[in-house]
Coordinates of C-alpha atoms and ligand atoms in Angstrom, one line a residue:
M1 CA 14.6 -3.1 22.6
Q2 CA 16.9 -6.0 22.7
E3 CA 15.8 -9.5 21.3
G4 CA 14.9 -10.9 25.1
D5 CA 12.5 -8.2 25.5
I6 CA 11.0 -8.9 21.9
K7 CA 10.4 -12.3 22.6
D8 CA 9.0 -11.9 25.7
L9 CA 6.5 -9.3 24.4
L10 CA 5.4 -11.8 21.5
Q11 CA 4.6 -14.6 24.0
S12 CA 2.3 -12.2 25.9
Q13 CA 1.0 -11.0 22.4
D14 CA 0.5 -14.8 22.0
Q15 CA -1.2 -15.3 25.1
F16 CA -3.7 -12.3 24.3
F17 CA -4.6 -13.4 21.0
K18 CA -5.7 -16.9 22.4
S19 CA -8.2 -15.2 24.8
S20 CA -10.9 -14.8 22.5
S21 CA -13.0 -12.5 25.3
K22 CA -10.4 -9.5 24.7
T23 CA -10.6 -10.0 20.9
S24 CA -14.5 -10.4 20.2
V25 CA -15.9 -8.2 17.6
T26 CA -17.3 -6.0 20.4
E27 CA -14.4 -5.1 22.2
R28 CA -12.6 -4.6 18.7
I29 CA -15.4 -1.8 17.8
S30 CA -14.8 -0.2 21.2
I31 CA -10.7 0.0 20.7
L32 CA -11.3 0.9 17.3
K33 CA -13.4 4.0 19.0
K34 CA -10.7 4.5 21.4
L35 CA -8.1 4.7 18.7
K36 CA -10.3 7.1 16.5
S37 CA -10.8 9.8 19.6
S38 CA -6.7 9.5 21.1
I39 CA -6.1 10.4 17.4
K40 CA -8.7 13.3 17.0
A41 CA -7.1 14.5 20.3
H42 CA -3.8 14.5 19.0
E43 CA -4.4 15.8 15.3
K44 CA -2.4 18.7 16.2
D45 CA 0.2 16.8 17.4
I46 CA 0.5 15.1 14.1
V47 CA 0.2 17.9 12.0
E48 CA 3.3 19.4 14.1
A49 CA 5.2 16.2 13.7
V50 CA 4.8 15.5 9.9
Y51 CA 5.6 19.2 9.2
K52 CA 8.7 18.7 11.8
D53 CA 9.9 15.4 9.6
F54 CA 10.0 17.2 6.2
Q55 CA 7.8 20.5 6.3
K56 CA 4.8 18.7 4.8
P57 CA 1.9 21.0 4.9
E58 CA -0.9 20.9 7.2
F59 CA -3.4 20.6 4.3
E60 CA -1.5 17.9 3.1
V61 CA -1.4 16.0 6.2
L62 CA -4.8 16.5 7.0
T63 CA -6.1 15.1 3.5
S64 CA -3.5 12.3 2.9
E65 CA -2.5 11.3 6.5
L66 CA -5.7 12.0 8.9
F67 CA -8.6 11.8 6.6
V68 CA -7.5 8.4 5.5
A69 CA -7.2 7.3 8.7
Y70 CA -10.4 8.4 10.0
K71 CA -12.3 7.0 6.9
E72 CA -10.8 3.5 7.6
I73 CA -11.7 3.6 11.4
N74 CA -15.1 4.6 10.4
L75 CA -15.2 1.4 8.0
F76 CA -14.1 -1.1 10.1
I77 CA -16.4 0.1 12.9
K78 CA -19.6 0.0 10.7
K79 CA -18.5 -3.2 9.2
I80 CA -16.5 -5.5 10.8
K81 CA -19.3 -7.1 12.7
N82 CA -20.9 -8.0 9.3
W83 CA -17.6 -9.1 7.6
S84 CA -16.6 -11.4 10.2
K85 CA -19.8 -13.4 10.0
P86 CA -19.0 -16.8 9.2
K87 CA -20.5 -17.6 5.3
S88 CA -22.5 -20.6 4.8
V89 CA -22.1 -22.5 1.6
S90 CA -23.7 -25.3 -0.4
S91 CA -22.4 -28.4 0.9
A92 CA -20.7 -31.1 -1.6
W93 CA -23.4 -34.0 -2.0
L94 CA -20.6 -36.7 -1.1
N95 CA -20.5 -35.5 2.4
F96 CA -24.3 -35.5 2.6
P97 CA -25.1 -34.9 5.3
S98 CA -23.3 -31.9 6.0
S99 CA -23.4 -28.0 6.6
D100 CA -20.5 -26.2 5.4
K101 CA -19.0 -22.8 6.8
I102 CA -16.6 -20.5 6.1
Y103 CA -14.8 -18.6 9.0
H104 CA -12.7 -15.5 8.6
V105 CA -10.2 -15.9 11.2
P106 CA -7.3 -13.6 12.4
W107 CA -3.6 -14.7 11.7
G108 CA -2.3 -13.8 15.2
K109 CA 0.7 -11.6 15.4
I110 CA 1.4 -9.2 12.7
L111 CA 4.4 -7.2 12.4
V112 CA 4.2 -4.2 10.2
I113 CA 6.9 -1.9 8.9
A114 CA 6.1 1.3 7.2
P115 CA 8.2 3.9 5.5
W116 CA 8.6 7.5 6.2
N117 CA 6.6 9.2 2.9
Y118 CA 3.5 9.2 4.5
P119 CA 4.8 8.2 8.0
F120 CA 1.4 8.4 10.1
Q121 CA -1.4 7.0 7.3
L122 CA 1.2 4.2 6.1
A123 CA 2.1 3.0 9.6
I124 CA -1.5 3.4 11.0
T125 CA -3.7 2.2 8.1
P126 CA -2.4 -1.4 8.4
V127 CA -2.8 -1.3 12.2
I128 CA -6.2 -0.3 12.2
G129 CA -6.9 -3.4 9.6
A130 CA -5.2 -5.7 11.6
I131 CA -6.5 -4.9 14.9
A132 CA -10.2 -4.6 13.7
C133 CA -9.6 -8.4 12.3
G134 CA -8.6 -9.8 15.9
N135 CA -5.0 -9.9 15.5
T136 CA -2.1 -8.4 17.6
V137 CA 0.6 -5.9 16.1
V138 CA 3.7 -4.9 16.4
L139 CA 4.6 -1.7 14.2
K140 CA 8.0 -0.3 13.2
P141 CA 7.9 2.8 11.8
S142 CA 10.8 4.6 10.0
E143 CA 13.6 6.0 11.6
H144 CA 13.7 8.7 9.0
A145 CA 10.4 10.3 10.2
P146 CA 11.2 10.1 14.0
Y147 CA 8.7 13.2 15.1
T148 CA 5.9 11.0 13.7
A149 CA 7.3 7.7 15.2
D150 CA 7.4 9.3 18.7
I151 CA 3.3 10.5 18.3
L152 CA 2.7 7.2 16.6
E153 CA 4.4 5.1 19.9
K154 CA 2.3 7.6 21.8
I155 CA -1.2 7.0 20.5
I156 CA -0.8 3.1 20.3
S157 CA 0.8 3.0 23.7
E158 CA -2.5 5.3 25.0
V159 CA -5.1 3.1 23.3
F160 CA -3.5 -0.3 23.5
E161 CA -2.1 -2.8 25.7
A162 CA 1.3 -3.8 24.9
Q163 CA 0.0 -7.4 24.6
Q164 CA -2.5 -6.3 21.9
A165 CA -0.3 -3.4 20.0
K166 CA 3.1 -1.9 20.5
V167 CA 5.3 0.5 18.6
I168 CA 9.0 -0.6 18.7
Q169 CA 11.4 2.0 17.0
G170 CA 14.4 1.7 15.2
A171 CA 16.4 1.3 12.0
V172 CA 17.5 -1.5 10.1
E173 CA 19.1 -3.4 12.7
T174 CA 15.8 -3.3 14.7
A175 CA 14.3 -4.4 11.3
K176 CA 16.1 -7.3 11.3
L177 CA 15.5 -8.2 14.5
L178 CA 12.1 -8.0 14.3
L179 CA 12.1 -10.0 11.2
E180 CA 14.0 -13.1 12.9
Q181 CA 11.0 -13.5 15.0
K182 CA 8.3 -16.0 14.0
W183 CA 5.4 -14.0 12.9
D184 CA 2.0 -15.2 12.0
Y185 CA 2.0 -12.4 9.0
V186 CA 4.2 -9.5 7.9
F187 CA 2.8 -6.5 6.6
F188 CA 5.9 -4.4 4.9
T189 CA 5.4 -0.9 2.8
G190 CA 8.7 0.4 1.5
S191 CA 11.3 -0.2 -1.5
V192 CA 11.8 -2.9 -3.7
P193 CA 15.2 -3.7 -2.8
V194 CA 14.2 -4.2 0.9
G195 CA 10.7 -5.8 0.0
R196 CA 13.0 -8.6 -1.4
I197 CA 15.2 -8.8 1.9
V198 CA 12.1 -8.9 3.7
S199 CA 10.5 -11.8 1.5
Q200 CA 13.8 -13.8 2.1
Q201 CA 14.4 -13.0 5.6
I202 CA 10.7 -14.5 6.5
A203 CA 11.0 -17.1 4.1
K204 CA 12.4 -19.5 6.7
H205 CA 9.4 -19.2 8.8
M206 CA 7.2 -19.5 5.6
T207 CA 5.2 -16.4 6.9
P208 CA 2.6 -15.3 4.9
H209 CA 2.9 -11.6 3.8
T210 CA 1.9 -8.6 1.9
L211 CA 4.6 -6.3 0.1
E212 CA 3.6 -3.0 -0.6
L213 CA 6.4 -1.5 -3.0
G214 CA 7.2 0.8 -5.6
G215 CA 8.6 1.3 -9.1
K216 CA 8.3 3.7 -12.0
N217 CA 4.7 4.7 -12.8
P218 CA 4.0 5.5 -16.4
C219 CA 1.7 8.8 -17.4
I220 CA 0.5 8.8 -21.0
V221 CA -0.6 12.0 -22.7
D222 CA -2.4 11.2 -25.6
A223 CA -3.3 13.9 -28.3
S224 CA -7.4 14.1 -27.6
A225 CA -6.7 14.9 -23.7
N226 CA -7.8 18.0 -22.2
L227 CA -4.4 19.3 -21.9
D228 CA -5.5 22.2 -19.1
V229 CA -6.6 19.7 -16.7
A230 CA -4.2 17.1 -17.5
A231 CA -1.5 19.6 -16.8
K232 CA -3.0 20.5 -13.3
R233 CA -3.8 17.1 -12.3
I234 CA -0.7 15.4 -13.4
C235 CA 1.3 18.3 -11.6
W236 CA -0.9 17.7 -8.3
G237 CA -0.3 13.9 -8.4
K238 CA 3.3 14.3 -8.9
F239 CA 4.5 17.4 -6.8
L240 CA 2.0 16.5 -3.8
N241 CA 4.4 15.0 -0.6
A242 CA 7.7 16.6 -2.9
G243 CA 6.9 13.6 -5.2
Q244 CA 7.5 11.2 -2.4
T245 CA 4.5 9.3 -3.1
C246 CA 4.6 5.5 -4.4
I247 CA 2.0 6.0 -6.9
A248 CA 3.0 9.7 -8.0
P249 CA 3.9 9.6 -11.9
D250 CA 7.5 8.6 -12.3
Y251 CA 7.9 9.8 -15.9
L252 CA 5.8 11.2 -18.5
L253 CA 5.0 10.1 -22.0
I254 CA 3.5 12.3 -24.5
N255 CA 2.0 12.4 -27.7
A256 CA 4.6 14.2 -30.1
D257 CA 2.3 16.5 -31.6
I258 CA 1.4 17.9 -28.6
K259 CA 4.6 17.9 -26.6
A260 CA 6.0 21.2 -26.7
E261 CA 2.2 22.7 -26.0
F262 CA 1.8 20.2 -23.1
Q263 CA 5.2 21.1 -21.8
E264 CA 4.5 25.0 -21.7
K265 CA 1.0 24.1 -19.8
L266 CA 2.7 22.0 -17.3
I267 CA 5.1 25.1 -16.7
S268 CA 2.6 27.6 -16.2
T269 CA 1.0 25.3 -14.0
L270 CA 3.8 24.9 -11.8
K271 CA 4.3 28.7 -11.6
A272 CA 0.5 28.9 -10.6
F273 CA 0.7 26.3 -8.1
Y274 CA 3.6 28.1 -6.3
A275 CA 3.6 31.5 -7.5
D276 CA 4.5 33.4 -4.5
G277 CA 8.2 31.6 -4.7
T278 CA 8.3 30.6 -0.6
F279 CA 7.2 27.1 -1.4
T280 CA 5.2 26.9 1.7
D281 CA 2.5 24.6 0.1
Y282 CA 5.6 22.4 -0.8
A283 CA 6.9 19.6 1.4
R284 CA 10.8 19.1 1.5
L285 CA 12.8 16.2 0.9
I286 CA 13.2 13.7 4.1
H287 CA 16.7 13.8 4.5
E288 CA 20.4 14.7 3.4
D289 CA 20.7 11.5 1.7
H290 CA 17.6 11.3 -0.3
Y291 CA 18.6 15.3 -1.2
E292 CA 21.6 14.4 -2.3
R293 CA 20.7 11.6 -4.7
L294 CA 18.2 13.8 -6.3
T295 CA 20.0 16.5 -6.9
G296 CA 22.7 14.1 -8.3
L297 CA 20.1 12.3 -10.7
L298 CA 19.9 15.8 -12.4
K299 CA 23.3 16.3 -13.3
G300 CA 24.2 16.4 -16.7
Q301 CA 20.3 16.5 -17.5
N302 CA 18.3 18.8 -19.9
I303 CA 16.3 20.7 -17.0
I304 CA 13.4 22.6 -19.0
Y305 CA 11.7 23.8 -15.6
G306 CA 13.0 24.2 -11.9
G307 CA 16.1 22.6 -10.6
D308 CA 16.9 25.1 -7.8
S309 CA 17.8 23.3 -4.8
E310 CA 18.7 24.4 -1.3
P311 CA 21.0 21.7 1.1
E312 CA 20.2 23.3 4.4
T313 CA 16.6 22.7 4.1
N314 CA 16.7 19.8 1.3
F315 CA 14.4 21.8 -0.7
L316 CA 14.5 20.7 -4.3
E317 CA 12.0 22.9 -6.5
P318 CA 9.7 21.0 -8.9
T319 CA 11.6 19.9 -11.9
L320 CA 11.0 18.9 -15.6
V321 CA 13.6 17.0 -17.5
D322 CA 13.5 16.7 -21.4
S323 CA 13.8 12.8 -22.3
P324 CA 16.9 11.9 -20.2
D325 CA 18.8 8.7 -21.6
F326 CA 16.9 5.7 -20.4
S327 CA 20.7 4.3 -19.4
S328 CA 20.5 7.6 -16.9
T329 CA 21.0 6.7 -13.2
L330 CA 17.4 9.1 -13.6
M331 CA 15.6 6.3 -15.5
E332 CA 17.1 3.6 -14.0
E333 CA 15.6 3.5 -10.6
E334 CA 12.1 5.0 -8.9
I335 CA 12.9 9.0 -8.7
F336 CA 11.0 9.1 -5.7
G337 CA 11.1 12.7 -5.5
P338 CA 9.9 16.1 -7.5
I339 CA 11.8 15.2 -11.0
L340 CA 9.5 14.9 -13.5
P341 CA 11.2 13.4 -16.9
V342 CA 9.1 14.1 -20.1
Y343 CA 9.7 12.0 -23.4
A344 CA 7.7 12.4 -26.8
Y345 CA 6.1 9.0 -28.3
S346 CA 5.2 8.9 -32.0
S347 CA 3.5 5.3 -32.0
F348 CA 1.8 2.7 -29.7
D349 CA 4.7 0.2 -30.4
E350 CA 7.1 3.6 -28.7
L351 CA 4.9 3.5 -25.7
E352 CA 4.9 -0.6 -25.5
T353 CA 8.7 -0.8 -25.9
T354 CA 9.4 2.2 -23.3
I355 CA 6.7 0.9 -20.6
N356 CA 8.2 -2.7 -20.8
T357 CA 11.7 -1.7 -20.4
F358 CA 10.9 -1.6 -16.4
D359 CA 9.0 -4.0 -14.3
K360 CA 5.4 -4.1 -13.9
P361 CA 4.4 -0.6 -12.0
L362 CA 2.8 0.2 -9.0
S363 CA 0.5 2.6 -10.9
L364 CA -0.3 3.8 -14.4
Y365 CA -1.9 6.8 -15.8
V366 CA -3.6 7.9 -19.0
F367 CA -5.1 11.1 -20.2
S368 CA -7.0 10.8 -23.0
E369 CA -10.6 11.3 -24.6
R370 CA -10.4 8.3 -26.9
K371 CA -12.0 4.9 -25.7
D372 CA -10.6 2.9 -28.0
F373 CA -7.0 4.3 -27.0
I374 CA -8.0 4.1 -23.0
K375 CA -9.0 0.2 -23.7
R376 CA -5.6 -0.6 -25.6
V377 CA -3.8 1.0 -22.9
N378 CA -5.3 -0.8 -20.4
E379 CA -5.3 -4.2 -21.9
S380 CA -1.7 -3.8 -23.3
F381 CA 0.0 -3.1 -19.8
D382 CA 0.0 -4.9 -16.3
F383 CA 0.0 -2.7 -13.5
G384 CA -1.0 -2.6 -9.9
G385 CA -3.8 0.1 -10.4
G386 CA -4.3 3.6 -12.4
V387 CA -6.4 6.4 -13.2
I388 CA -7.8 7.4 -16.6
N389 CA -7.7 11.3 -16.8
D390 CA -6.2 12.1 -13.0
T391 CA -3.4 10.6 -11.1
I392 CA -3.2 8.6 -7.7
V393 CA -6.9 9.3 -7.0
H394 CA -7.2 5.3 -7.0
F395 CA -6.0 5.6 -3.6
V396 CA -8.7 7.4 -2.2
N397 CA -11.5 4.8 -2.7
D398 CA -11.3 2.2 -0.1
K399 CA -13.6 0.1 -2.2
L400 CA -10.5 -0.5 -4.5
P401 CA -8.1 -2.8 -3.5
F402 CA -4.9 -1.2 -3.4
G403 CA -1.3 -3.0 -4.1
G404 CA 1.1 -3.7 -6.7
V405 CA 2.0 -7.1 -9.1
G406 CA 5.6 -8.4 -9.6
A407 CA 8.1 -6.3 -8.3
S408 CA 5.9 -3.5 -7.7
G409 CA 4.0 -5.7 -4.9
L410 CA 2.7 -8.7 -3.6
G411 CA -1.3 -8.6 -2.0
N412 CA -3.5 -5.6 -1.3
Y413 CA -5.1 -3.6 1.3
H414 CA -7.5 -0.7 2.2
G415 CA -11.4 -1.3 3.6
K416 CA -12.5 -4.9 2.5
A417 CA -9.0 -5.6 1.0
S418 CA -7.6 -5.0 4.4
F419 CA -10.4 -7.6 5.7
E420 CA -9.4 -10.2 3.6
T421 CA -5.9 -9.4 4.1
F422 CA -5.7 -9.6 7.6
T423 CA -8.0 -12.3 7.9
R424 CA -7.6 -15.9 6.6
K425 CA -10.5 -18.6 5.5
K426 CA -11.0 -21.4 7.8
S427 CA -13.3 -23.7 6.1
I428 CA -15.4 -26.4 8.3
V429 CA -17.5 -29.0 7.2
K430 CA -20.4 -30.3 10.0
R431 CA -21.2 -33.7 9.0
K432 CA -24.3 -35.2 10.6
T433 CA -24.3 -38.8 12.3
W434 CA -27.7 -40.0 11.7
L435 CA -26.8 -41.3 8.4
D436 CA -23.3 -42.8 7.0
I437 CA -23.1 -44.5 4.0
P438 CA -20.5 -47.4 3.9
I439 CA -19.2 -47.1 0.2
K440 CA -16.3 -45.1 1.4
Y441 CA -15.2 -47.8 3.9
P442 CA -12.5 -50.7 3.2
P443 CA -13.3 -53.7 2.2
Y444 CA -13.6 -51.9 -1.1
T445 CA -16.8 -53.7 -2.7
H446 CA -18.2 -50.9 -4.8
V447 CA -15.4 -50.2 -7.2
D448 CA -17.9 -51.2 -10.4
S449 CA -20.7 -49.1 -9.2
F450 CA -18.1 -46.0 -8.2
K451 CA -16.9 -46.5 -11.9
S452 CA -20.6 -46.0 -13.3
F453 CA -20.7 -43.1 -10.9
M454 CA -17.9 -41.4 -12.2
N455 CA -19.3 -41.6 -15.7
L456 CA -21.4 -38.4 -14.5
F457 CA -18.4 -36.7 -14.5
R458 CA -15.8 -37.9 -17.2
Ligands
NAD501 P1 12.9 1.4 3.0 O1 12.3 0.1 2.2 O2 13.9 2.0 2.7 O3 12.3 1.2 4.3 C1 10.8 0.9 4.9 C2 11.2 0.5 6.1 O4 11.9 -1.3 5.9 C3 11.5 1.0 7.4 O5 10.9 0.8 8.3 C4 13.2 0.7 7.2 O6 13.7 0.9 8.7 C5 12.9 -1.0 6.9 N1 14.1 -1.3 6.5 C6 15.2 -0.8 5.7 N2 16.2 -1.7 5.5 C7 15.9 -2.8 5.9 C8 16.3 -4.2 5.7 N3 17.7 -4.2 5.0 N4 15.5 -5.0 6.5 C9 14.8 -4.6 7.2 N5 14.0 -3.5 7.2 C10 14.5 -2.8 6.5 O7 11.6 2.4 2.0 P2 11.4 4.1 2.6 O8 12.6 4.7 2.1 O9 11.1 4.6 4.2 O10 10.2 4.5 1.2 C11 10.4 4.6 -0.1 C12 9.9 3.5 -0.6 O11 8.6 2.8 -0.4 C13 9.6 3.8 -2.1 O12 9.8 2.7 -2.9 C14 8.2 4.1 -2.1 O13 7.4 3.3 -3.7 C15 7.7 2.8 -1.5 N6 6.3 2.7 -0.9 C16 5.4 2.0 -1.3 C17 3.8 2.2 -0.7 C18 2.9 1.4 -1.1 O14 1.7 1.4 -0.7 N7 3.1 0.5 -2.5 C19 3.9 3.4 0.0 C20 4.9 4.5 0.2 C21 6.2 3.8 -0.3

């Protein structure tokens, strides 16, 4: 799309936004129902598209792409009317007589930029929230999941007029062109370096925004943990989507007393998960560059399990690496693939030193049966969100706002948190006219009496 066409589109979205009849709550509910029907009608196409993009198994598409989207639509259909009601608050008695209300109003035109790793869900979930709240949307899906981008475009164009929601496909140049425009809100999901660029680019319009980014998520295994359950839950959360999950554990910190035992459990779990050796229930890496980057990270490392790879299919086996040097590239950046470094720790100080080496993570996981240990971990580290005795499952509860902190993100969404993200609060005081106390008007003849009044506050 050329810049002129984008400008025309945004003008039409502006007009659409201003016509309140088209964005009434009732209209929004009916359009959400239409969106749900269209997703349902295209379920098979979505499963096929995500498979073509990176061989993501059907079960993972159903659970982590489609189910999440249906849940979000259903929630908004059920709640949006109630959430959107203006909220009366008590008046300030300095304004007596008045009635005061907070209105939840949409921002206007929203740009959603999505990544490739959950290519359907991470694109459609913010669109659902934005539309439900009465905004218009332009969605730019990732160029690295082109089949899913096509089906997203098909669904959005079937359900919405372009004035309300439109997919614009393209790579970095298209994203840059879109970011040049004046938006009322930008919702970006992607890597930390690109998040930084996005923030800088939209600063010129001072556009409010959400950044859903990544980072190095620690996973701590205390000696008291249920090791059998921990091994399964860690391998599942790490190797789902072939490790290409923003909240996957990035590295393991295992109590030194149980490290050898736990390592064996991780290995036997992986053997059981992918017993037939065909890795049909396992996604592939998204593209050749990602394959080259990840296999490159393994060079010179002490691989204790896995490590097999196949460039023709961008396959990299679930891989465990023992204690890589903290200055190695493997530990300098977010891994974002099926490589799990495992370390031993001997004291809480050591845990603190290691975790605090990195920016504040998106997630942190701790496996332990000791309440005091769990409490200390929770109080010692700052992170977006986390789970005790499991990995990544905080994502599925739409009552929990999802997002990072510091370098791992800004703002949050999902469920009610999406409502709060995609609306802003407009505060209105409605004064009555039957009483007009003159004290505030010049000439100021009541200075002394106001001083006495202020004594109540001093
Ligand atoms: P990415 O940052 O490379 O790309 C994300 C989107 O930004 C794509 O649509 C891409 O076209 C666009 N983009 C790329 N370069 C750009 C530029 N210079 N200016 C403007 N836009 C640009 O990320 P990715 O590789 O698609 O996804 C992986 C990253 O996303 C990981 O770091 C992961 O942790 C993070 N992520 C975070 C979440 C979350 O919810 N916090 C979810 C998924 C992925």
